[in-house]
Amino acid sequence: MGGPTCEVLLETDDGPTLDSIDAILAAAAERIERTRKGRVWAVWVGGRPVHVSVSPVSVVLSAGCNEPQDYEVLRRLAGAFAAKLGGIATEPET
């Protein structure tokens, strides 16, 4: 990916947390590709590609492009994750 990245710190990466992440992405994205193990997604929000992955301690978001709207997409998604999962979101940066 060639754009900004940010992350949301997690308390847990259990099944209900992964389900919440998937639900947030499904609601926000016009296109979503999921992996078999349910820990990595490729999504398109407002026509902007975003790669999302979950580690044991965080959700990492990476934009595919480096335009102002890519930063805004990451801020929106990270804010939704932080609000729903009780985590702390970092600011998107390159």
XYZ file of N, CA, C and O in Angstrom:
376
model
N 0.840 -1.183 0.000
C 0.000 0.000 0.000
C 0.887 1.249 0.000
O 1.950 1.249 0.592
N 0.396 2.320 -0.603
C 1.215 3.495 -0.737
C 0.764 4.700 0.038
O 1.307 5.774 -0.130
N -0.219 4.574 0.908
C -0.737 5.730 1.614
C -0.495 5.672 3.100
O 0.334 4.908 3.585
N -1.256 6.476 3.822
C -1.085 6.538 5.267
C -1.537 5.259 5.964
O -2.283 4.466 5.402
N -1.054 5.104 7.188
C -1.474 3.990 8.034
C -1.853 4.531 9.405
O -1.424 5.626 9.806
N -2.655 3.766 10.117
C -2.953 4.064 11.514
C -3.368 2.763 12.179
O -3.517 1.738 11.512
N -3.527 2.805 13.492
C -3.954 1.604 14.192
C -4.856 1.953 15.357
O -4.862 3.079 15.842
N -5.622 0.952 15.766
C -6.476 1.066 16.941
C -6.053 -0.039 17.895
O -6.072 -1.218 17.531
N -5.627 0.346 19.089
C -5.192 -0.639 20.077
C -6.398 -1.414 20.593
O -7.468 -0.840 20.812
N -6.212 -2.713 20.788
C -7.285 -3.600 21.229
C -6.983 -4.192 22.597
O -5.828 -4.431 22.928
N -8.040 -4.469 23.334
C -7.893 -5.208 24.583
C -7.842 -6.699 24.317
O -7.215 -7.448 25.047
N -8.521 -7.137 23.253
C -8.576 -8.551 22.902
C -8.810 -8.694 21.406
O -9.322 -7.774 20.773
N -8.442 -9.844 20.861
C -8.728 -10.130 19.453
C -9.581 -11.392 19.350
O -9.431 -12.191 18.435
N -10.524 -11.547 20.286
C -11.372 -12.732 20.322
C -12.441 -12.700 19.224
O -12.548 -11.736 18.460
N -13.231 -13.759 19.151
C -14.267 -13.888 18.130
C -15.246 -12.732 18.073
O -15.517 -12.194 16.992
N -15.825 -12.311 19.222
C -16.756 -11.184 19.179
C -16.102 -9.884 18.689
O -16.723 -9.095 17.980
N -14.832 -9.676 19.016
C -14.115 -8.489 18.529
C -13.960 -8.555 17.015
O -14.215 -7.565 16.316
N -13.557 -9.708 16.493
C -13.424 -9.864 15.044
C -14.772 -9.684 14.348
O -14.845 -9.076 13.279
N -15.846 -10.189 14.958
C -17.182 -10.007 14.392
C -17.555 -8.529 14.349
O -18.153 -8.055 13.370
N -17.218 -7.773 15.402
C -17.502 -6.336 15.433
C -16.721 -5.602 14.356
O -17.256 -4.716 13.674
N -15.454 -5.958 14.188
C -14.634 -5.334 13.147
C -15.245 -5.606 11.776
O -15.404 -4.698 10.959
N -15.627 -6.850 11.530
C -16.227 -7.210 10.253
C -17.532 -6.441 10.025
O -17.785 -5.962 8.917
N -18.349 -6.299 11.057
C -19.620 -5.577 10.922
C -19.392 -4.100 10.608
O -20.104 -3.514 9.778
N -18.423 -3.487 11.255
C -18.108 -2.079 10.986
C -17.653 -1.915 9.547
O -18.098 -1.011 8.834
N -16.784 -2.808 9.091
C -16.301 -2.730 7.713
C -17.425 -2.980 6.714
O -17.522 -2.285 5.700
N -18.279 -3.956 6.990
C -19.384 -4.260 6.079
C -20.337 -3.074 5.951
O -20.860 -2.805 4.868
N -20.536 -2.343 7.041
C -21.424 -1.182 7.010
C -20.795 0.011 6.290
O -21.493 0.802 5.666
N -19.475 0.130 6.356
C -18.794 1.301 5.798
C -18.367 1.127 4.343
O -18.234 2.107 3.617
N -18.130 -0.099 3.919
C -17.509 -0.348 2.615
C -18.533 -0.692 1.544
O -19.525 -1.359 1.818
N -18.235 -0.249 0.326
C -19.073 -0.664 -0.788
C -18.598 -1.992 -1.378
O -19.331 -2.664 -2.078
N -17.365 -2.362 -1.055
C -16.819 -3.651 -1.489
C -15.913 -4.163 -0.378
O -15.154 -3.402 0.207
N -16.007 -5.463 -0.111
C -15.194 -6.046 0.952
C -14.753 -7.443 0.536
O -15.538 -8.214 -0.009
N -13.478 -7.743 0.751
C -12.924 -9.079 0.518
C -12.356 -9.560 1.848
O -11.525 -8.878 2.451
N -12.807 -10.723 2.273
C -12.377 -11.280 3.554
C -11.447 -12.472 3.321
O -11.593 -13.190 2.354
N -10.537 -12.698 4.268
C -9.709 -13.899 4.205
C -10.425 -15.030 4.917
O -11.368 -14.806 5.678
N -9.955 -16.213 4.679
C -10.544 -17.392 5.301
C -10.505 -17.340 6.816
O -11.427 -17.764 7.484
N -9.432 -16.860 7.359
C -9.280 -16.863 8.818
C -9.906 -15.654 9.488
O -9.886 -15.538 10.703
N -10.451 -14.717 8.722
C -11.192 -13.600 9.285
C -10.363 -12.567 10.022
O -10.867 -11.886 10.904
N -9.093 -12.389 9.658
C -8.243 -11.417 10.338
C -7.677 -10.362 9.387
O -6.958 -9.480 9.808
N -7.991 -10.493 8.100
C -7.506 -9.546 7.095
C -8.639 -9.241 6.125
O -9.355 -10.154 5.696
N -8.782 -7.946 5.796
C -9.811 -7.511 4.865
C -9.201 -6.542 3.859
O -8.322 -5.758 4.198
N -9.693 -6.587 2.641
C -9.440 -5.548 1.641
C -10.800 -4.899 1.408
O -11.758 -5.588 1.050
N -10.891 -3.603 1.654
C -12.173 -2.902 1.517
C -12.014 -1.666 0.648
O -10.907 -1.150 0.479
N -13.109 -1.213 0.098
C -13.156 0.021 -0.660
C -14.230 0.887 -0.034
O -15.398 0.507 0.034
N -13.821 2.043 0.464
C -14.722 3.000 1.114
C -14.671 4.283 0.297
O -13.600 4.881 0.158
N -15.805 4.677 -0.245
C -15.818 5.864 -1.093
C -14.886 5.733 -2.282
O -14.297 6.711 -2.723
N -14.735 4.512 -2.786
C -13.849 4.261 -3.913
C -12.374 4.195 -3.559
O -11.529 4.060 -4.432
N -12.046 4.310 -2.275
C -10.652 4.309 -1.819
C -10.299 2.935 -1.249
O -10.999 2.422 -0.372
N -9.196 2.311 -1.705
C -8.810 0.997 -1.179
C -8.142 1.109 0.194
O -7.338 2.005 0.430
N -8.519 0.185 1.075
C -7.938 0.140 2.420
C -7.670 -1.323 2.777
O -8.527 -2.188 2.564
N -6.498 -1.588 3.324
C -6.140 -2.914 3.824
C -6.280 -2.873 5.343
O -5.771 -1.959 5.992
N -6.974 -3.858 5.901
C -7.206 -3.918 7.349
C -6.732 -5.277 7.846
O -7.083 -6.310 7.269
N -5.928 -5.273 8.909
C -5.478 -6.533 9.507
C -5.531 -6.421 11.022
O -5.398 -5.337 11.582
N -5.717 -7.578 11.661
C -5.816 -7.622 13.119
C -4.664 -8.446 13.665
O -4.425 -9.574 13.220
N -3.933 -7.854 14.604
C -2.916 -8.582 15.356
C -3.486 -8.772 16.763
O -4.541 -8.239 17.065
N -2.799 -9.480 17.624
C -3.340 -9.657 18.975
C -3.552 -8.348 19.743
O -4.330 -8.311 20.678
N -2.882 -7.274 19.343
C -2.997 -6.037 20.125
C -3.599 -4.857 19.373
O -3.869 -3.826 19.983
N -3.815 -4.984 18.049
C -4.327 -3.823 17.323
C -4.983 -4.182 16.002
O -4.782 -5.268 15.468
N -5.769 -3.220 15.507
C -6.283 -3.242 14.142
C -5.409 -2.262 13.371
O -5.282 -1.104 13.772
N -4.789 -2.712 12.288
C -3.924 -1.856 11.479
C -4.644 -1.545 10.172
O -5.124 -2.457 9.488
N -4.744 -0.251 9.849
C -5.385 0.200 8.619
C -4.343 0.861 7.733
O -3.577 1.702 8.210
N -4.320 0.487 6.458
C -3.376 1.050 5.492
C -4.149 1.471 4.250
O -4.830 0.647 3.638
N -4.030 2.743 3.878
C -4.691 3.243 2.683
C -3.869 2.898 1.453
O -2.638 2.863 1.504
N -4.543 2.659 0.344
C -3.868 2.312 -0.894
C -3.368 3.514 -1.667
O -2.566 3.377 -2.571
N -3.860 4.698 -1.316
C -3.467 5.925 -2.005
C -3.092 6.973 -0.963
O -3.322 6.785 0.226
N -2.540 8.078 -1.425
C -2.037 9.096 -0.504
C -2.668 10.460 -0.790
O -1.976 11.443 -0.969
N -3.985 10.500 -0.838
C -4.732 11.736 -1.066
C -5.429 12.140 0.234
O -5.590 11.321 1.139
N -5.869 13.391 0.357
C -6.557 13.819 1.578
C -7.746 12.933 1.953
O -7.974 12.656 3.135
N -8.493 12.449 0.965
C -9.649 11.607 1.275
C -9.238 10.264 1.881
O -10.004 9.665 2.634
N -8.020 9.796 1.595
C -7.540 8.551 2.194
C -7.307 8.720 3.696
O -7.630 7.840 4.485
N -6.770 9.859 4.082
C -6.595 10.161 5.504
C -7.954 10.207 6.205
O -8.118 9.689 7.312
N -8.935 10.817 5.546
C -10.273 10.926 6.132
C -10.937 9.559 6.282
O -11.566 9.276 7.297
N -10.784 8.692 5.285
C -11.342 7.341 5.377
C -10.733 6.605 6.565
O -11.446 5.973 7.356
N -9.411 6.689 6.727
C -8.767 6.023 7.857
C -9.242 6.599 9.187
O -9.497 5.851 10.136
N -9.369 7.927 9.268
C -9.860 8.546 10.512
C -11.254 8.039 10.867
O -11.541 7.723 12.021
N -12.126 7.984 9.853
C -13.499 7.516 10.095
C -13.529 6.072 10.564
O -14.210 5.740 11.544
N -12.818 5.194 9.860
C -12.804 3.779 10.250
C -12.179 3.585 11.622
O -12.722 2.867 12.468
N -11.038 4.223 11.864
C -10.367 4.085 13.161
C -11.253 4.613 14.282
O -11.322 4.013 15.361
N -11.945 5.711 14.035
C -12.863 6.259 15.040
C -14.000 5.305 15.345
O -14.392 5.135 16.506
N -14.536 4.656 14.302
C -15.620 3.683 14.514
C -15.129 2.480 15.312
O -15.805 2.003 16.223
N -13.922 1.999 14.986
C -13.364 0.879 15.745
C -13.122 1.269 17.201
O -13.452 0.519 18.114
N -12.531 2.432 17.425
C -12.238 2.870 18.793
C -13.512 3.018 19.603
O -13.560 2.602 20.767
N -14.547 3.591 19.005
C -15.814 3.784 19.722
C -16.465 2.446 20.074
O -16.940 2.251 21.192
N -16.477 1.519 19.147
C -17.151 0.235 19.364
C -16.336 -0.710 20.245
O -16.882 -1.425 21.074
N -15.010 -0.698 20.082
C -14.167 -1.677 20.766
C -13.477 -1.138 22.007
O -12.786 -1.870 22.703
N -13.650 0.160 22.278
C -13.044 0.751 23.458
C -11.540 0.933 23.346
O -10.847 1.038 24.346
N -11.021 0.983 22.121
C -9.584 1.136 21.925
C -9.188 2.583 21.724
O -10.014 3.489 21.784
N -7.912 2.792 21.478
C -7.363 4.118 21.218
C -6.841 4.119 19.785
O -6.069 3.230 19.400
N -7.262 5.120 18.990
C -6.843 5.212 17.596
C -5.692 6.200 17.444
O -5.693 7.267 18.060
N -4.737 5.823 16.600
C -3.649 6.761 16.272
C -4.092 7.592 15.072
O -4.999 7.212 14.333
N -3.439 8.705 14.863
C -3.707 9.566 13.712
C -3.048 8.951 12.480
O -1.934 8.438 12.577
N -3.707 8.977 11.313
C -3.075 8.466 10.104
C -1.804 9.237 9.775
O -1.761 10.464 9.877
N -0.763 8.502 9.404
C 0.489 9.132 9.000
C 1.170 8.274 7.941
O 0.932 7.081 7.860
N 2.007 8.926 7.149
C 2.724 8.193 6.092
C 4.039 7.685 6.608
O 4.542 8.068 7.613
